[in-house]
JSON list of C-alpha atoms in Angstrom, two decimals:
[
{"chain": "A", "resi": 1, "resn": "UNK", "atom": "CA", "xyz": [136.64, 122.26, 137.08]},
{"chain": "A", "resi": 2, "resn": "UNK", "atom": "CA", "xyz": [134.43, 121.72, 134.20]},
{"chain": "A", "resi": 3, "resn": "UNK", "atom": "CA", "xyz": [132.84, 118.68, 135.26]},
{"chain": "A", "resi": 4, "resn": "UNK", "atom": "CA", "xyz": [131.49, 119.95, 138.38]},
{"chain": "A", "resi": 5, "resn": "UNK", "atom": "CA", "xyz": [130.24, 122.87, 136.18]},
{"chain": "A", "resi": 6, "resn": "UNK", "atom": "CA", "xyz": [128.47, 120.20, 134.20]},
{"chain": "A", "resi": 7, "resn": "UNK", "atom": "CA", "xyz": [126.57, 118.98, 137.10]},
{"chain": "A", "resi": 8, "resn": "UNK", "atom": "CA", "xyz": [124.19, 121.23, 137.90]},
{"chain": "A", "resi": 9, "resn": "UNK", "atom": "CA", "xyz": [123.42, 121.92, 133.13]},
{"chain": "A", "resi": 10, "resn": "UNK", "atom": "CA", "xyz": [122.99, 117.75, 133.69]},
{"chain": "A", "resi": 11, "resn": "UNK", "atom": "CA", "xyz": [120.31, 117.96, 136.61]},
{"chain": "A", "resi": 12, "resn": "UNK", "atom": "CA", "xyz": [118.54, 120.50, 134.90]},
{"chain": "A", "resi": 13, "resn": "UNK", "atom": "CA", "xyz": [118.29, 118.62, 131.75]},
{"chain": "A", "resi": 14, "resn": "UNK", "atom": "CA", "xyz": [117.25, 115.69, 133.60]},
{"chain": "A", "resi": 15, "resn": "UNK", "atom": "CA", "xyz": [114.54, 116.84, 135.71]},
{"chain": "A", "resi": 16, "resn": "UNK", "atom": "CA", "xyz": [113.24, 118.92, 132.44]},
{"chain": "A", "resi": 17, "resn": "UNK", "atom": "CA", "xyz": [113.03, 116.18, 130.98]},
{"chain": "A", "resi": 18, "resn": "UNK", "atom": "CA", "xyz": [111.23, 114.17, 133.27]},
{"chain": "A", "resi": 19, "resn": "UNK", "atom": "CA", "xyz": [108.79, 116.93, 134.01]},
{"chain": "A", "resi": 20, "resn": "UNK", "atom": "CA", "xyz": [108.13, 117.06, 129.67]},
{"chain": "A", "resi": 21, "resn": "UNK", "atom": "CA", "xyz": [107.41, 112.90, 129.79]},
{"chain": "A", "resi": 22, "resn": "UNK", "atom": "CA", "xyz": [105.07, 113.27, 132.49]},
{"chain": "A", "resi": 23, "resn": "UNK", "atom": "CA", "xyz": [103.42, 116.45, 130.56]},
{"chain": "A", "resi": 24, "resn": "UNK", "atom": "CA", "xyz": [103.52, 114.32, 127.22]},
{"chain": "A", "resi": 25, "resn": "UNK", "atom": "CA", "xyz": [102.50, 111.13, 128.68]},
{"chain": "A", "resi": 26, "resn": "UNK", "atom": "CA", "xyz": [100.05, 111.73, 131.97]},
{"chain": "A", "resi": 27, "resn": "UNK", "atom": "CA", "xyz": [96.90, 113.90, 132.98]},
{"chain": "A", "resi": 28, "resn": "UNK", "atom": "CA", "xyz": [96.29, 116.73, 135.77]},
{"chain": "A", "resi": 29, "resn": "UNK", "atom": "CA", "xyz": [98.07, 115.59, 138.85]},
{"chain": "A", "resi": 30, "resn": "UNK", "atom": "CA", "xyz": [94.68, 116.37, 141.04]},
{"chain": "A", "resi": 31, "resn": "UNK", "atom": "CA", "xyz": [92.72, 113.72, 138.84]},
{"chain": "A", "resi": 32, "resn": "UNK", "atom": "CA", "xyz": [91.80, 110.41, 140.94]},
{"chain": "A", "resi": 33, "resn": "UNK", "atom": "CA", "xyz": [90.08, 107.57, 140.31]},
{"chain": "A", "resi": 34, "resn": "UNK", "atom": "CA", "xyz": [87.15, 104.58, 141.92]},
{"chain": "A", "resi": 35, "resn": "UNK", "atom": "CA", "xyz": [88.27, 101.41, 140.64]},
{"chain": "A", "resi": 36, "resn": "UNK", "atom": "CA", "xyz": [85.85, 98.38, 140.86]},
{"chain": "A", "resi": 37, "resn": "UNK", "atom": "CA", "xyz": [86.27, 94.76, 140.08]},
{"chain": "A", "resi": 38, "resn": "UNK", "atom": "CA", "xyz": [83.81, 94.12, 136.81]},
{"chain": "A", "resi": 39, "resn": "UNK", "atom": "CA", "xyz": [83.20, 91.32, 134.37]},
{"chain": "A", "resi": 40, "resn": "UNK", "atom": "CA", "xyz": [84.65, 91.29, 131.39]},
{"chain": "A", "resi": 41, "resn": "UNK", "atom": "CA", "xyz": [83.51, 93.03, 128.67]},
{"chain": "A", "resi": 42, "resn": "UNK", "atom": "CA", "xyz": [85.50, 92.18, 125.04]},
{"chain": "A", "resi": 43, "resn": "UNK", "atom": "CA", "xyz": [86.64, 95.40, 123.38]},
{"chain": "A", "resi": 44, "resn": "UNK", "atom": "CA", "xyz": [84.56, 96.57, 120.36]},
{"chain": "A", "resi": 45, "resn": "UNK", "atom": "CA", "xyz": [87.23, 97.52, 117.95]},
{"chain": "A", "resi": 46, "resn": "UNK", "atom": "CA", "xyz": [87.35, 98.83, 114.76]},
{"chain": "A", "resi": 47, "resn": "UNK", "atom": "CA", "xyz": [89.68, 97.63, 112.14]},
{"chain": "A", "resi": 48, "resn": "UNK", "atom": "CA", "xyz": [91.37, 100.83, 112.13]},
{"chain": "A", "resi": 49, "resn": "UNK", "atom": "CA", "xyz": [91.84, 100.87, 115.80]},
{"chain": "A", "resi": 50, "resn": "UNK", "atom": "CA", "xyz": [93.97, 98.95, 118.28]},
{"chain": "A", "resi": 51, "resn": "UNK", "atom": "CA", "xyz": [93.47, 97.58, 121.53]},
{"chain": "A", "resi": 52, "resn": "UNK", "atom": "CA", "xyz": [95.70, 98.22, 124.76]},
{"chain": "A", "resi": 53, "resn": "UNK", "atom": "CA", "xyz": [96.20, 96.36, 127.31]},
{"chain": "A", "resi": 54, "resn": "UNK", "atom": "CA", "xyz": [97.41, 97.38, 131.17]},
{"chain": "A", "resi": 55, "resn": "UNK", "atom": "CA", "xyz": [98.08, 94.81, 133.68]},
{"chain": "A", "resi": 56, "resn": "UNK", "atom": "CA", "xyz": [98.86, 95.90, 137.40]},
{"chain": "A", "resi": 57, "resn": "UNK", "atom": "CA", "xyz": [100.92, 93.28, 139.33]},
{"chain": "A", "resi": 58, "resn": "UNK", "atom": "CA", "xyz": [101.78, 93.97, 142.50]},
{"chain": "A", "resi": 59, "resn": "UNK", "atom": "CA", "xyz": [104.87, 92.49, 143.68]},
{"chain": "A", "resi": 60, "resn": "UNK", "atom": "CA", "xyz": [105.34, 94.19, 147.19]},
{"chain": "A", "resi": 61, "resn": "UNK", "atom": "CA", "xyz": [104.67, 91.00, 148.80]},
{"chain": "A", "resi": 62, "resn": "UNK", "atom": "CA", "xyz": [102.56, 93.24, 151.11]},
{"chain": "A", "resi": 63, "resn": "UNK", "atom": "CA", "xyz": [98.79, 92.19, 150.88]},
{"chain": "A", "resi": 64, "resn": "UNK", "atom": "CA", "xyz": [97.36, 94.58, 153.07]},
{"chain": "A", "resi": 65, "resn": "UNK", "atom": "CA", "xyz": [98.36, 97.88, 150.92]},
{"chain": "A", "resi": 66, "resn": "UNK", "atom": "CA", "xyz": [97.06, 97.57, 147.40]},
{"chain": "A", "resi": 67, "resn": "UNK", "atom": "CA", "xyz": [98.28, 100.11, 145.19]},
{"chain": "A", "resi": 68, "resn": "UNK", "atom": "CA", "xyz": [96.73, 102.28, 142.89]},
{"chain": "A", "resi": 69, "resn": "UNK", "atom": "CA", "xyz": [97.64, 103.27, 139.45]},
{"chain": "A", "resi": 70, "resn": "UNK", "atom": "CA", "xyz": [96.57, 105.59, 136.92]},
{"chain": "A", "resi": 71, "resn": "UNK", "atom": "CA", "xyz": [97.13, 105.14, 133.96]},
{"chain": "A", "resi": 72, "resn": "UNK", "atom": "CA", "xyz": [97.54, 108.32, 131.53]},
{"chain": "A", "resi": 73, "resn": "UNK", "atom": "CA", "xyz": [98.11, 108.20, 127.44]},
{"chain": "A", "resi": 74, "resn": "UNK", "atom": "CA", "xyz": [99.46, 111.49, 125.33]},
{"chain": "A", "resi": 75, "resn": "UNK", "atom": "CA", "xyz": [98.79, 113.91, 128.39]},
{"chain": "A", "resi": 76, "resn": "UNK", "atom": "CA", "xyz": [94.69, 112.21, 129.46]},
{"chain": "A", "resi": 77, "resn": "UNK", "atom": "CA", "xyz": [94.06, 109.79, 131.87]},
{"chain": "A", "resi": 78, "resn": "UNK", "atom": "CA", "xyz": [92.38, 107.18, 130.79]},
{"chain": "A", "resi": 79, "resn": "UNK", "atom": "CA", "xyz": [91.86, 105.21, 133.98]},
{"chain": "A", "resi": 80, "resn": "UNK", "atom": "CA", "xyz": [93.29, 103.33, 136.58]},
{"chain": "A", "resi": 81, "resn": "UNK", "atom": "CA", "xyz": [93.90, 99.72, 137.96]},
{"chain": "A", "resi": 82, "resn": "UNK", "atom": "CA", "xyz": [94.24, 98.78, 141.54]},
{"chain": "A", "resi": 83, "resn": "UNK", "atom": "CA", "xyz": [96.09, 95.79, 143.13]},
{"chain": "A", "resi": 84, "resn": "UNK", "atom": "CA", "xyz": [96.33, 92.51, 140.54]},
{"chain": "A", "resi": 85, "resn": "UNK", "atom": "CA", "xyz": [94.16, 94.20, 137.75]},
{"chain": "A", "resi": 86, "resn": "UNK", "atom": "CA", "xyz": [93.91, 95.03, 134.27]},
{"chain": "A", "resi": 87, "resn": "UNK", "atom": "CA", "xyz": [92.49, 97.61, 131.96]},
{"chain": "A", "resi": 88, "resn": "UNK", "atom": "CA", "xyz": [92.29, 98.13, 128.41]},
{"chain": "A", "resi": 89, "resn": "UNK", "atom": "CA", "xyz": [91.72, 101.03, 126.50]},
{"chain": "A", "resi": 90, "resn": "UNK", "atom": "CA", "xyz": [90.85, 101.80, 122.20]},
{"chain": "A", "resi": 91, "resn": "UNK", "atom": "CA", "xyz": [93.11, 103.90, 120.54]},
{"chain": "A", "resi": 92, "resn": "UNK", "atom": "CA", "xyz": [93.75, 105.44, 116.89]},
{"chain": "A", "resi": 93, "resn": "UNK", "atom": "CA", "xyz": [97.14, 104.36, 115.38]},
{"chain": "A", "resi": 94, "resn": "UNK", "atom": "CA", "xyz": [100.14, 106.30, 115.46]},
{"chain": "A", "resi": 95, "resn": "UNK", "atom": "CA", "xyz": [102.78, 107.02, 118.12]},
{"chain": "A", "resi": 96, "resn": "UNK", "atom": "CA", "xyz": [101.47, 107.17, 121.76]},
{"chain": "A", "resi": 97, "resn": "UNK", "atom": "CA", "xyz": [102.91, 108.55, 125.07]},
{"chain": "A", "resi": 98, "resn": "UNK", "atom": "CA", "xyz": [101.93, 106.39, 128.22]},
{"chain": "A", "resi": 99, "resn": "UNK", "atom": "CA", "xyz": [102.47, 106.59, 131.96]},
{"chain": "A", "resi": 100, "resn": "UNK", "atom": "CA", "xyz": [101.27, 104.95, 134.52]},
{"chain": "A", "resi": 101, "resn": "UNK", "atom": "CA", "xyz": [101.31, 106.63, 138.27]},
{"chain": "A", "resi": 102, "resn": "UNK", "atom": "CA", "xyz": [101.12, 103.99, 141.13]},
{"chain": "A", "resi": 103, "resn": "UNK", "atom": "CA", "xyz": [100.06, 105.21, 145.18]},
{"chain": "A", "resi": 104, "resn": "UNK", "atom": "CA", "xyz": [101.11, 102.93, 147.77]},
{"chain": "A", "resi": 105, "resn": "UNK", "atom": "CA", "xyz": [97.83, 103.65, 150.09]},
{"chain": "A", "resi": 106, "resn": "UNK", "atom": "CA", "xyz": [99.67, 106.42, 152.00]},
{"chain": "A", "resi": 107, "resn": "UNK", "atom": "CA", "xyz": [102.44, 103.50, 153.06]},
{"chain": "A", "resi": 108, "resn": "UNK", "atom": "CA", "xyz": [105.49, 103.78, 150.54]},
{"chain": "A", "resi": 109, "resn": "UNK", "atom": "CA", "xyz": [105.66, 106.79, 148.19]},
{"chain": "A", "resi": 110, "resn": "UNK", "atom": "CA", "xyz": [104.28, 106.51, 144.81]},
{"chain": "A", "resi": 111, "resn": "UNK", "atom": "CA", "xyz": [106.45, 106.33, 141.65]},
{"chain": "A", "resi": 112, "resn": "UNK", "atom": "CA", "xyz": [105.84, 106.80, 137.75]},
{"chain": "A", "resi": 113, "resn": "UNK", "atom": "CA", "xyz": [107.00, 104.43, 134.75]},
{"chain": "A", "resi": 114, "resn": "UNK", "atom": "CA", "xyz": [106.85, 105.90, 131.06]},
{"chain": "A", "resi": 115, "resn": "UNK", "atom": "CA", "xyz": [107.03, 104.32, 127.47]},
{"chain": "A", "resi": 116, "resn": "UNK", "atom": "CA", "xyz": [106.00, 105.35, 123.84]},
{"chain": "A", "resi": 117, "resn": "UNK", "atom": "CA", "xyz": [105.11, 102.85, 121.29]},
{"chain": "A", "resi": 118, "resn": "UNK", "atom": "CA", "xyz": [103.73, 102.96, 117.71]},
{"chain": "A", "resi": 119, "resn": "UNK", "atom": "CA", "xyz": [100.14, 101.30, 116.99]},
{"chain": "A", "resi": 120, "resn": "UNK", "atom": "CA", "xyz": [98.99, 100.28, 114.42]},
{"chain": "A", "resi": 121, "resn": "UNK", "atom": "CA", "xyz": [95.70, 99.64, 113.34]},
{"chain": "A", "resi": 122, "resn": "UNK", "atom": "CA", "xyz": [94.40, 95.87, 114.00]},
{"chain": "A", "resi": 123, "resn": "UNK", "atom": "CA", "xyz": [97.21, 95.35, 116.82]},
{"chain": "A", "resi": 124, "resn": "UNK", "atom": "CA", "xyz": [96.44, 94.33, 119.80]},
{"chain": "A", "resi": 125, "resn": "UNK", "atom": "CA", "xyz": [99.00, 95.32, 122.46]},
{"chain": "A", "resi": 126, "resn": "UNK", "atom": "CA", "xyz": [99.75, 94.29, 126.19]},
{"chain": "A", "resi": 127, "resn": "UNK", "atom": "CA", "xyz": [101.95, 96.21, 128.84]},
{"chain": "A", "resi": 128, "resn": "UNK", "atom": "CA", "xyz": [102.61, 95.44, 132.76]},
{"chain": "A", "resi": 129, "resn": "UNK", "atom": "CA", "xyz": [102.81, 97.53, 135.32]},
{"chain": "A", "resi": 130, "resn": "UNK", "atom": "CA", "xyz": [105.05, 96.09, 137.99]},
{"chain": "A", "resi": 131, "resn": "UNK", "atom": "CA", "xyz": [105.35, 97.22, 141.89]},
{"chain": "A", "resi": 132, "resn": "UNK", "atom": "CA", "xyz": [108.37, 95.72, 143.59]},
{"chain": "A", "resi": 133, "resn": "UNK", "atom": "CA", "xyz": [109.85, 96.12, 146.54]},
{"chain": "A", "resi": 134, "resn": "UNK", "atom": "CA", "xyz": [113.93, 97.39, 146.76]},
{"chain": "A", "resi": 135, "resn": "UNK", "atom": "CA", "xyz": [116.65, 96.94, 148.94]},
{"chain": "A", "resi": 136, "resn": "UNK", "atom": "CA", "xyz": [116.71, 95.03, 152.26]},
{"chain": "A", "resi": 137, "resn": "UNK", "atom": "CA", "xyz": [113.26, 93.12, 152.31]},
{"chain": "A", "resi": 138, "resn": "UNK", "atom": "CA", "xyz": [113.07, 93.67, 156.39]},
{"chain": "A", "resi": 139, "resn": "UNK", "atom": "CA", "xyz": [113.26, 97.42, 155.73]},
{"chain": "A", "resi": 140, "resn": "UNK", "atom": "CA", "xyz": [111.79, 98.30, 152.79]},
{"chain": "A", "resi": 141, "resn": "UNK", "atom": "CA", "xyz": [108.44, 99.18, 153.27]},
{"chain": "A", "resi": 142, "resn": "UNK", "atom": "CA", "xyz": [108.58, 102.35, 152.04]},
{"chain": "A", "resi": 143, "resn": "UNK", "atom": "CA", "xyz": [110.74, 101.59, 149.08]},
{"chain": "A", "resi": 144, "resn": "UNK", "atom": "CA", "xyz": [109.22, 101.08, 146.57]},
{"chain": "A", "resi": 145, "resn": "UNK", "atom": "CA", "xyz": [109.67, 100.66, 142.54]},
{"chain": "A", "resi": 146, "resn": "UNK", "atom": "CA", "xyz": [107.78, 101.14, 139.56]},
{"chain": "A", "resi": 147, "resn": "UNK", "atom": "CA", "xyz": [108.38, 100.12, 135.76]},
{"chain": "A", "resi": 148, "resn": "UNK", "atom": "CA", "xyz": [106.28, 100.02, 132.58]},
{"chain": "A", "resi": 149, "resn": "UNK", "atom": "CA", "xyz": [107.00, 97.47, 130.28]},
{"chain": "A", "resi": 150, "resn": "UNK", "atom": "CA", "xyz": [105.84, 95.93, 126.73]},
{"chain": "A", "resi": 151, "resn": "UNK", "atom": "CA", "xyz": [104.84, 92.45, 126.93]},
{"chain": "A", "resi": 152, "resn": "UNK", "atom": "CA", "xyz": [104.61, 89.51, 124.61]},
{"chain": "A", "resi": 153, "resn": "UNK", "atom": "CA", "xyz": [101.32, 88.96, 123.15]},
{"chain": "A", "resi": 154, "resn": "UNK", "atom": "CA", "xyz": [101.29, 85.39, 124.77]},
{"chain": "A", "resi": 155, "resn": "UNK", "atom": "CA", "xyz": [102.78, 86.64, 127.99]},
{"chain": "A", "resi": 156, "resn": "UNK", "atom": "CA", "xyz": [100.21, 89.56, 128.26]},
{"chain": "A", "resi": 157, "resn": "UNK", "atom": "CA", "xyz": [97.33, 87.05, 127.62]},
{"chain": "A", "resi": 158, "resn": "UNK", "atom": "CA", "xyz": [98.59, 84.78, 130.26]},
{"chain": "A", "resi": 159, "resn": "UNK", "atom": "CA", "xyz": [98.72, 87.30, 133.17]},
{"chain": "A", "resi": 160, "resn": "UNK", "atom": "CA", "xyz": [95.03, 88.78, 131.88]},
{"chain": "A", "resi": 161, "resn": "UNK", "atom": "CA", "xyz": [93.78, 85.41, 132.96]},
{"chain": "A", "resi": 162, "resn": "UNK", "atom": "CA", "xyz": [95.84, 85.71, 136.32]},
{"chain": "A", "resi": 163, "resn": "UNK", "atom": "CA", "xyz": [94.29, 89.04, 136.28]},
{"chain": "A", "resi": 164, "resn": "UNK", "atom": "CA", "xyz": [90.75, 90.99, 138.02]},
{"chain": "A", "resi": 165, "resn": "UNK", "atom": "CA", "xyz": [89.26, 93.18, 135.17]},
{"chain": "A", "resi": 166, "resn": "UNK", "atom": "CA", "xyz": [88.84, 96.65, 136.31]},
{"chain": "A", "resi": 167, "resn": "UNK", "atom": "CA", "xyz": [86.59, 99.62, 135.45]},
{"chain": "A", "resi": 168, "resn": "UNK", "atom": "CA", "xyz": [87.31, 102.92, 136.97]},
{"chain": "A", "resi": 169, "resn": "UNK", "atom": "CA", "xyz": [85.44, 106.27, 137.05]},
{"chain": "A", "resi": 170, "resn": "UNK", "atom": "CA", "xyz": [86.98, 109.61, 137.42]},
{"chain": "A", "resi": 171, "resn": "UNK", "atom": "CA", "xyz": [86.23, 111.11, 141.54]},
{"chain": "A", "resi": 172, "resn": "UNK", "atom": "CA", "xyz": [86.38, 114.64, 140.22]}
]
């Protein structure tokens, strides 16, 4: 009997705690972006600054819907990617909260990824967004998965050259 009681305490801690990550991590929910293809322009950084990276890579398999993402740090967002892209942002060391918020072009749901890391100043820093596809591949056009992950400094140079640059500029 006091499992099942457990259930419902468990949800609620669960989707509290999802709702405080996306508080901690994203920006307003109404915020939307215009992303462009640019040239690339190096980062100026300061020593006592680093440098992050965000690469989109769209694994859906599914050329003719390219997703969006936003990509939000300690509550702001910062910017967004779309399709094959990358971004890169300055930041001040110290612990750091960020999300990134993919669309599927109205085909496929949208889905959120979260991660917190510690920068330091001097660091550069490279993390992937990744859009696959679940379940049965006939059938699966609107499932769809998103994940956030920290790359290797070799591996997140690699896919930056695989990569579009992107600038993006806020729509409201």
């Amino acid at each position: 009997m006091k499992t099942f009681g457990m259930i419902p305490t468990l949800s609620l801690i669960l989707i509290s705690a999802g709702a405080m990550a996306q508080r901690s991590a994203c920006g307003n929910p109404t915020t939307r972006f215009e992303v462009k293809t640019s040239t690339f322009v190096s980062p100026a950084v300061e020593t006592e600054k680093a440098v992050v990276y965000v690469i989109e890579r769209d694994l859906t398999t599914r050329t003719f819907v390219t997703p969006s993402t936003r990509l939000g740090m300690d509550g702001e967002w910062l910017g967004a990617t779309g399709g094959n892209s990358y971004a890169f942002f300055v930041v001040s060391p110290g612990v750091h909260h960020l999300c990134a918020d993919t669309k599927f072009g109205g085909v496929g749901g949208a889905g959120q990824a979260f991660l917190h890391f510690n920068a330091t100043a001097g660091a550069t820093y490279f993390f992937e967004v990744r859009n696959t596809r679940v379940g049965d591949p006939k059938w699966s056009e609107e499932l769809r998965d998103v994940s956030l992950l920290p790359l290797d400094e070799d591996q997140g140079e690699y896919l930056v050259s695989l990569s579009a640059f992107v600038t993006s500029q806020r729509k409201n």
